[in-house]
XYZ file of C-alpha atoms in Angstrom:
489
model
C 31.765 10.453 2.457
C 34.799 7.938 1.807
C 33.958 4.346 1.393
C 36.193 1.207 0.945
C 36.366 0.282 -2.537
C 34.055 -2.553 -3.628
C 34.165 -4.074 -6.664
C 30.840 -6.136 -8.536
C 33.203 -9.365 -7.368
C 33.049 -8.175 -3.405
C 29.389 -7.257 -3.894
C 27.392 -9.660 -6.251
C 29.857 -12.684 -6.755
C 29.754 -14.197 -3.199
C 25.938 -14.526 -3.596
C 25.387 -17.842 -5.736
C 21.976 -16.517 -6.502
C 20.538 -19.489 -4.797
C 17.948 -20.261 -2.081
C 19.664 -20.299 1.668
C 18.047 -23.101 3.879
C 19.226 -24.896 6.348
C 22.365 -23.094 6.425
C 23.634 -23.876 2.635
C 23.132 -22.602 -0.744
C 20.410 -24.388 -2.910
C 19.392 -24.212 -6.375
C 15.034 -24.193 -6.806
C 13.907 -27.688 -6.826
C 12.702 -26.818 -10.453
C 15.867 -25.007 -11.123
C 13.978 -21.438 -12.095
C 15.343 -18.431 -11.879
C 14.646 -14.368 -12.400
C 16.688 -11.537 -12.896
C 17.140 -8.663 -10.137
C 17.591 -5.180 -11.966
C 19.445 -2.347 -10.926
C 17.233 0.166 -11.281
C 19.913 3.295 -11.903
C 21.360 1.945 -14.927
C 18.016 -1.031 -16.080
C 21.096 -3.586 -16.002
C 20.899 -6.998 -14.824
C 22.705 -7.674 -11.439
C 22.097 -11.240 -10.980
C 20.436 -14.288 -11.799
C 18.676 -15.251 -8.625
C 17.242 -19.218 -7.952
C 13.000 -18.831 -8.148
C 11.465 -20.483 -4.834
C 7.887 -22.795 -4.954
C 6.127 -24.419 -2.671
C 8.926 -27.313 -2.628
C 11.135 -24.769 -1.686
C 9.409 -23.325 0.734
C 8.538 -26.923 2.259
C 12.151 -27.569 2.710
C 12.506 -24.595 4.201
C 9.771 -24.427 7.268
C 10.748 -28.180 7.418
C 14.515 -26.936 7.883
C 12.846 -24.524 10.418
C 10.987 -26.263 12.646
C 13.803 -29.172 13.358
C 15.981 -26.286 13.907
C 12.678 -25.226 16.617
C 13.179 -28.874 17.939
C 16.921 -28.779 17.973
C 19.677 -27.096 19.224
C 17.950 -23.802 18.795
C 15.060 -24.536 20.952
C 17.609 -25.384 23.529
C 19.460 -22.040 24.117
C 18.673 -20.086 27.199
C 17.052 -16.696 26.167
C 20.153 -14.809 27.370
C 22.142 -17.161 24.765
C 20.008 -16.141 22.494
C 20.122 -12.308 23.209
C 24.234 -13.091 22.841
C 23.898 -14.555 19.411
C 21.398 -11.450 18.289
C 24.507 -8.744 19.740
C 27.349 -10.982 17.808
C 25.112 -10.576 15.035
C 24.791 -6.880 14.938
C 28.690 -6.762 15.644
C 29.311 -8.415 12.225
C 26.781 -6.471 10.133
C 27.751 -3.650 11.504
C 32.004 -4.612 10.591
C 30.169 -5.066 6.923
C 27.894 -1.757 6.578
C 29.369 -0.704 3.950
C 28.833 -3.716 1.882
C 25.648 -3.764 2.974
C 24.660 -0.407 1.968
C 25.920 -0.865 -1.525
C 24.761 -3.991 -2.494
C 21.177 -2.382 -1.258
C 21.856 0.495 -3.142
C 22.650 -1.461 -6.427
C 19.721 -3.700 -6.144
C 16.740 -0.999 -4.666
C 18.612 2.584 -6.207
C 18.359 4.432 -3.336
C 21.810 6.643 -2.525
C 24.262 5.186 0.126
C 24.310 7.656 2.631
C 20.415 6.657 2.555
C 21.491 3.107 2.835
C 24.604 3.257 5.341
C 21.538 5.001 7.738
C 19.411 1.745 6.778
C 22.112 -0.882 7.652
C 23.008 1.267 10.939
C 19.092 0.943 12.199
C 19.141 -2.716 11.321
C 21.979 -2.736 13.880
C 19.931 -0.736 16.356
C 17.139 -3.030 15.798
C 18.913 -6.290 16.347
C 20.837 -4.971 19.690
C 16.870 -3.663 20.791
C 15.643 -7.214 20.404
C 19.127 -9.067 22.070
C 18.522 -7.033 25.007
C 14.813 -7.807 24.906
C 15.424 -11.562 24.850
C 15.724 -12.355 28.636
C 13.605 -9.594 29.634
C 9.856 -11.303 28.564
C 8.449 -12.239 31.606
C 4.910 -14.135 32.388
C 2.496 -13.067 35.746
C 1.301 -14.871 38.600
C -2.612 -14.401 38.856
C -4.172 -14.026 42.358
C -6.831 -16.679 42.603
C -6.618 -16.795 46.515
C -4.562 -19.117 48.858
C -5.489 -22.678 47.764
C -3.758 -21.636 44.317
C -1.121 -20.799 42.471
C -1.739 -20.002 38.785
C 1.031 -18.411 36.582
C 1.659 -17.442 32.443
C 4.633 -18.545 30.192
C 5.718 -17.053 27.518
C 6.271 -19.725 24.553
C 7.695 -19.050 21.111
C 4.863 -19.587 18.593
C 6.889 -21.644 16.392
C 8.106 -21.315 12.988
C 6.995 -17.837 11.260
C 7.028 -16.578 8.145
C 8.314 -13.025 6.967
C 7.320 -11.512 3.815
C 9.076 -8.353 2.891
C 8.867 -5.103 0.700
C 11.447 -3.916 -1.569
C 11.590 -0.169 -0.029
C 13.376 -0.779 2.734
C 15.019 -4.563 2.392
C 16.758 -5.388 5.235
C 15.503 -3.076 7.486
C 12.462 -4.735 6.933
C 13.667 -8.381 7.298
C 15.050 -7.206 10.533
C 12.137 -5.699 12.178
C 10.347 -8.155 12.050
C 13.055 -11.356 12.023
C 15.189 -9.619 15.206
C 11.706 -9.972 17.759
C 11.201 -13.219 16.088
C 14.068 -14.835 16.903
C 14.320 -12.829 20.388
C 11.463 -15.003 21.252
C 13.244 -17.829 20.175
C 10.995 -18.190 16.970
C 13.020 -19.668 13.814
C 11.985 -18.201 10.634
C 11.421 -18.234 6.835
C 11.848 -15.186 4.613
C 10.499 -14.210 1.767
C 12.259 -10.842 0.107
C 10.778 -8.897 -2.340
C 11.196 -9.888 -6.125
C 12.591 -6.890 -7.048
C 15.724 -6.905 -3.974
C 16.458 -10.295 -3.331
C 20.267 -9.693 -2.179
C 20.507 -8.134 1.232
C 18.167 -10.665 2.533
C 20.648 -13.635 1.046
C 23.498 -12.234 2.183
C 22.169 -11.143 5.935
C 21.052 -15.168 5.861
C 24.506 -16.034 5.339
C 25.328 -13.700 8.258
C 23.501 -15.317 10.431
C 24.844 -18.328 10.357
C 29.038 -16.951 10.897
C 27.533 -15.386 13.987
C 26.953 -18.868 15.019
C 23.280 -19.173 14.745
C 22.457 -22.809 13.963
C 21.705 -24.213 10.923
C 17.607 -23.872 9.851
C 17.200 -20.912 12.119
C 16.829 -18.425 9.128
C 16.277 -19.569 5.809
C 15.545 -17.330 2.994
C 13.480 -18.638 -0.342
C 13.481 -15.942 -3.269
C 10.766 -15.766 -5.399
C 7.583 -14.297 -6.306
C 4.452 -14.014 -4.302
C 1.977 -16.228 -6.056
C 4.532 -18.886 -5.844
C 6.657 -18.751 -2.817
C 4.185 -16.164 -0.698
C 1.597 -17.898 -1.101
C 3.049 -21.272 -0.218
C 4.903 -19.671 2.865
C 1.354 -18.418 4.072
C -0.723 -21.737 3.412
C 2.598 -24.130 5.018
C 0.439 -25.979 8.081
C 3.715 -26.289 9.772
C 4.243 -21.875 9.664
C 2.578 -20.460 12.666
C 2.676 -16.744 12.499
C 3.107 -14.629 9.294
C 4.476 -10.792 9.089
C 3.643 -8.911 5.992
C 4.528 -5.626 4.845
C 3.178 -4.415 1.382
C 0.021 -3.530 -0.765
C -3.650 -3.404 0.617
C -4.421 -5.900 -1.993
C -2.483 -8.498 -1.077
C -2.724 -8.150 2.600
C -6.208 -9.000 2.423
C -4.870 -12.107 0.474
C -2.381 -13.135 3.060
C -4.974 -12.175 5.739
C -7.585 -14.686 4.175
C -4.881 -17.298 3.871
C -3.714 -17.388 7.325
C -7.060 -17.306 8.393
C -7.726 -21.013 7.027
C -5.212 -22.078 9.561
C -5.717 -19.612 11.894
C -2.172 -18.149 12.120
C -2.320 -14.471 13.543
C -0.855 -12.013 10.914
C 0.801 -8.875 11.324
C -0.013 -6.724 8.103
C 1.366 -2.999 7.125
C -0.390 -2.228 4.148
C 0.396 1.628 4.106
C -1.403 4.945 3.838
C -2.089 8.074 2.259
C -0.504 9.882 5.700
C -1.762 13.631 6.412
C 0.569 15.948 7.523
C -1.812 18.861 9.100
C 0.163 22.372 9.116
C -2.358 24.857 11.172
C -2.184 28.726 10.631
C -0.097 29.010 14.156
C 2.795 26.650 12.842
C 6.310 27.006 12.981
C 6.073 27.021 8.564
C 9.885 26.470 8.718
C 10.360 23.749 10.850
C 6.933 21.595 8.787
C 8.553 22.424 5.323
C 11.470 21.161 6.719
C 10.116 17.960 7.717
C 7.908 17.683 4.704
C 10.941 17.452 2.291
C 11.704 14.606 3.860
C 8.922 12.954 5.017
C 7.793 13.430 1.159
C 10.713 12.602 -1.130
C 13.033 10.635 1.336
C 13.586 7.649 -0.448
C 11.912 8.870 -3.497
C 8.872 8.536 -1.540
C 8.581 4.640 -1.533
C 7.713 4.804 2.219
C 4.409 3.672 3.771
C 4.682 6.510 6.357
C 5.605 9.164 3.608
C 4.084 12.539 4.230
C 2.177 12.313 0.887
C -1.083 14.066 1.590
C -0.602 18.005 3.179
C -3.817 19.212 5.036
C -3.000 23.226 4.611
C -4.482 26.172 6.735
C -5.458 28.523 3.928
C -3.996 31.369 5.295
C -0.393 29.674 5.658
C -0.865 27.533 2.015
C 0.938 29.850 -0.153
C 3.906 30.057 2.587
C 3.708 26.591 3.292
C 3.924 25.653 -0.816
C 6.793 28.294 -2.237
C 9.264 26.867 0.979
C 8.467 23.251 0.061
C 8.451 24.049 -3.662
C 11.947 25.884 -3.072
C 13.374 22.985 -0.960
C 12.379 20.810 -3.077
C 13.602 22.369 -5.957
C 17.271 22.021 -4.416
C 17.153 17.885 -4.267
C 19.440 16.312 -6.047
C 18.375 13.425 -8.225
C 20.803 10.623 -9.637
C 22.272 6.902 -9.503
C 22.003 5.337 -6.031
C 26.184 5.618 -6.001
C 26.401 8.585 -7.543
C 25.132 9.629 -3.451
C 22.289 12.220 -4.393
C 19.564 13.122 -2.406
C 16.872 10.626 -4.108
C 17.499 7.918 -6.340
C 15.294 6.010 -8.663
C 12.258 3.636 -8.163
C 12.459 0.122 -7.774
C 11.092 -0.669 -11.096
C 10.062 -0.061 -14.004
C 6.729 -1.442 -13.132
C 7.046 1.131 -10.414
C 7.618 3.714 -12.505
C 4.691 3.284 -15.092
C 2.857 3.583 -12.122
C 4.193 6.429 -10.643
C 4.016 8.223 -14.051
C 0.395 7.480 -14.626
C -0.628 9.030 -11.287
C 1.425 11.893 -12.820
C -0.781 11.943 -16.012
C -3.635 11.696 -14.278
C -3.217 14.515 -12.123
C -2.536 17.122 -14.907
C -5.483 16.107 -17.090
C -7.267 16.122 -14.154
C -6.844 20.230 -13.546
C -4.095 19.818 -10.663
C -1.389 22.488 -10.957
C 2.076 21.073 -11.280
C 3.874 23.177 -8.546
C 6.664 21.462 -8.884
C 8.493 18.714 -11.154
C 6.247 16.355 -13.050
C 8.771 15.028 -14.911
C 11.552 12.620 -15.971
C 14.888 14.573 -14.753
C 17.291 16.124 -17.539
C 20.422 13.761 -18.129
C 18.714 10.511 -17.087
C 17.265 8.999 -20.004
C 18.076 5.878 -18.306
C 16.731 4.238 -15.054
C 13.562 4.825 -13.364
C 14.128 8.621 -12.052
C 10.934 10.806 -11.375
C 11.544 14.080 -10.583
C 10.416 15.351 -7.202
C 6.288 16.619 -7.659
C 3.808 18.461 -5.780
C 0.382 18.898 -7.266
C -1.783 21.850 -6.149
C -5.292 22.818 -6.344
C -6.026 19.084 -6.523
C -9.652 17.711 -6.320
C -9.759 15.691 -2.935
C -12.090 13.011 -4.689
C -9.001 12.129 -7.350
C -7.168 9.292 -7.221
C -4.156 11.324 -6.838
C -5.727 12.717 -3.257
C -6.821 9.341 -2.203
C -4.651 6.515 -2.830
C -0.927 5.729 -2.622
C 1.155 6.447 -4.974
C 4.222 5.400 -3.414
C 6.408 7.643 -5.122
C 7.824 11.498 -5.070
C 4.963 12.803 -5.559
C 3.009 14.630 -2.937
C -0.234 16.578 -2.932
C -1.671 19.741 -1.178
C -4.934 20.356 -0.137
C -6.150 23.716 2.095
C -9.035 23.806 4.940
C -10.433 26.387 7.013
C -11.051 24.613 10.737
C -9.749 22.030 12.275
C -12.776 20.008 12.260
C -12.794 20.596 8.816
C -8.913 18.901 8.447
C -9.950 15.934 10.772
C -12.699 15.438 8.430
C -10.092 14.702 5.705
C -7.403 13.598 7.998
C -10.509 10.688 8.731
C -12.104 10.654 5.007
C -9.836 7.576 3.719
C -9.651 3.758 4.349
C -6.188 4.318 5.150
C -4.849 5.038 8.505
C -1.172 3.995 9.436
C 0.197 7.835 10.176
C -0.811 11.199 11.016
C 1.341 14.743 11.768
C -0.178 17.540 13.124
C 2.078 21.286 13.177
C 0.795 24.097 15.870
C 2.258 25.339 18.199
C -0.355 25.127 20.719
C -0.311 22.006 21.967
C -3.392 21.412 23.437
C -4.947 21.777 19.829
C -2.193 19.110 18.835
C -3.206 16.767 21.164
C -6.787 17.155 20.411
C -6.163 16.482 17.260
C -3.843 13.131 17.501
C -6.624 12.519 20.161
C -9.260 12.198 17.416
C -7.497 11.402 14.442
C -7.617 7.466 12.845
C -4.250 6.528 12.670
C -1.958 4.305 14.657
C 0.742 6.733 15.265
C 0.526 10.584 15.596
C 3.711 12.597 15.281
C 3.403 16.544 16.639
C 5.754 18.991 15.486
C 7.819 16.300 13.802
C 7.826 13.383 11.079
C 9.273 9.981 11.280
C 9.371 10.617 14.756
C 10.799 7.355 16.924
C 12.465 4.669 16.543
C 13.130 0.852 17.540
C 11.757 1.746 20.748
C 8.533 3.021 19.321
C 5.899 0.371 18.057
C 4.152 1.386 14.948
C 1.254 -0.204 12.504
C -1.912 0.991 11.565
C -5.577 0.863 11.547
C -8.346 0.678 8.828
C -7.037 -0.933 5.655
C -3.191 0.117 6.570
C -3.483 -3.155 8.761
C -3.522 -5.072 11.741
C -1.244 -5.448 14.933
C 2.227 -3.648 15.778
C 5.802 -3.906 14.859
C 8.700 -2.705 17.000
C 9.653 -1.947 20.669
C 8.137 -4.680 23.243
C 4.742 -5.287 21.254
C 6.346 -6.064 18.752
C 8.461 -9.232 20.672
C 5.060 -10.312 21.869
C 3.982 -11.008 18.266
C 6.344 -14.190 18.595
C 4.780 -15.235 21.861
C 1.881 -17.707 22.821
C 0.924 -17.237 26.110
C 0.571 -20.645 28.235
C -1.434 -20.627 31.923
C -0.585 -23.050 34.167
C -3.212 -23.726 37.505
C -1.967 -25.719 40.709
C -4.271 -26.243 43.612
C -2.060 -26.495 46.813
């Protein structure tokens, strides 16, 4: 892979470290600040301003004039045009985009290059999408005529996880502002930058000024602010159980709707008739792809017992050929986010061996990185599906097998957690498949494949892994409030 030459002046200089609202650089009101980490090397890579509620006031305040203003004003199609010019310039800048993610998350480039290129995909989804909401005419009979508009819902409010950045930002911003919403983000603590710098963006694609506004800072400051603003009328969240049911609570005092993904411990189901290669295949992957900090990570394998030992010693071997390193060094998994990450990683770790699991594969910190938060890749055996390590998310490279004997035996554990955001299923006859996606509580099912989909495809889950749909059309209608209008002729 050859990439342009960036220096730490092309990447981190041009960001002031500073709040962007209302389309210029500020300093926090109470001029605090934190430090983002690169988690390769544990170095500091900038000072960033630390957002309050004062912050956050200014801006949903910059926000909804921008609502009243010259935003509110543009046709839909206008707004589609803006959302296209927008892609056109991130995608002209996808390389610095992928590196300055890569410093400030860890995970390798080619990884992020493919990140920047779907938040591309995902703002030219939601351009097209912008004229093509449409209301209905409901038949009341002839003395009538009784129609539905689609309105924006107003200023929303977009708090985001660290694994995925600006991918994340733009799944849920892109249908946002396709609705003609204007919006307030919140990035993760731990990688501030993209989301700054995609801000920024926005505004030389000729977006006006207030549209998006991005506030750094930590949850129980600027989240929680964001959440409780009475002037913020719809709030996206994508993170931890436990504070989803905070934000959920909040938003219910003024009865915002909320969409919340709040993850899973995902079962990937390999029956006795399944193409072994294809599902270890998929499981590398769906496991350790982005050192496994990925809600819909295949961490949890439901294993036939007569295909387990097949199954395990292709994974294990797979595995055992991923390369691990610094996010530029352009291996195939990088580091965690944090250090906190990595404690907690590493505890699940502990656990598991002095639990009994067998250590199949990796357990440990690799050799030559003393430095940085590397885990190597891991898959426990023999594990005891009432551990912690079976049921909750670990959020890491670390994946655990299990074995059953029928298949209403594996929808018993598919179904045995609070969790239920993904699901895969591996047989080759297909009308067992479907049964089985048929019966098992998740909101998406993927056959014969993982991370299968794309922009197109909405996704969210059900149980504690949350509450309403992100992507393709549904996710648009997120941003909508639906008006009817009655005329008697």
């Amino acid at each position: 892979m050859t990439l342009r030459t960036y220096s730490r002046t092309d990447l981190i200089d041009p960001l002031p470290g500073q709040h962007f609202i209302d389309g210029k650089w500020r300093n926090s009101a109470d001029g605090r600040t934190f430090e983002t980490i690169d988690p390769s090397t544990e170095a500091v890579l900038a000072i960033v301003a630390r957002g309050d509620a004062i912050d956050i006031d200014a801006a949903v305040r910059a926000a909804h004039r921008a609502l009243r203003g010259d935003w509110g004003g543009l046709s839909p199609a206008d707004r589609g045009r803006l959302l296209f010019r927008l892609a056109e310039l991130l995608e002209s800048e996808a390389e610095r985009f992928a590196l300055l993610e890569t410093l400030d998350v860890g995970k390798p480039v080619k990884e992020a290059l493919g990140d920047i290129r779907g938040v591309c995909a995902t703002l030219r989804y939601n351009a097209g999408a912008a004229d093509k909401m449409e209301g209905a005419t409901i038949p009341l009979g002839r003395d009538f005529v009784d129609f539905t508009m689609l309105e924006p819902v107003g200023v929303t409010g977009h708090i985001v996880p660290w694994n995925y950045p600006l991918g994340m930002v733009a799944r849920s911003v892109a249908p946002a502002l396709a609705a003609g919403c204007t919006v307030v983000i919140k990035p993760a603590e731990q990688s501030p930058l993209t989301a700054l710098a995609f801000a920024e963006l926005c505004q030389r694609a000729g977006l006006p000024d207030g549209v998006v506004n991005v506030v750094a800072g930590f949850g129980e400051d600027a989240g929680a602010a964001l959440v409780s603003h009475p002037l913020v009328r719809g709030i996206t969240f994508t993170g931890s159980v436990e504070t989803g049911r905070k934000i959920y609570a909040g938003a219910a005092q003024g009865l915002k709707p909320v969409v919340l993904e709040l993850g899973g411990k995902n079962p990937m189901v390999v029956f006795e008739d399944a193409d072994l290669e294809r599902a270890a295949f998929d499981a590398l992957d769906g496991a350790f792809g982005n050192s496994g900090q990925v809600c819909s990570s295949s961490s949890r394998f439901l294993l036939h017992r007569s295909i387990r030992e097949e199954f395990l010693d292709r994974l294990a071997a797979g595995a055992a050929r991923l390369t691990v390193g610094r996010g530029l060094d352009n291996c195939d998994l990088g580091p965690l986010v944090s250090k906190e990450q990595h404690a907690k990683v590493r505890s699940y770790i502990d656990e598991g061996r002095a639990t009994g699991a067998a250590v199949r594969l990796g357990g440990g910190r690799p050799k030559g990185l003393e430095t940085g938060y590397f885990v190597e890749p891991t898959i426990f055996d023999g594990v005891d599906p009432a551990s912690r390590l079976s049921r909750e998310e670990i959020f890491g490279p670390v994946a655990v097998a299990l074995s059953f004997d029928t298949a209403a035996d594996a929808l018993a554990m598919a179904n045995g957690l609070g969790f239920g955001l993904v699901a895969g299923v591996y047989s080759r006859d297909i009308s067992r498949a479907l049964a089985f996606a048929r019966d098992v509580e998740a909101g998406s099912v993927w056959i014969n494949g993982w991370f299968i989909g794309g922009v197109q495809a909405p996704t969210g889950g059900i149980k504690e892994s949350g509450v309403g749909r992100e992507r393709g059309l549904p996710g648009i209608r997120n941003y909508f409030n639906i008006k009817n209008i009655g005329i008697r002729l």
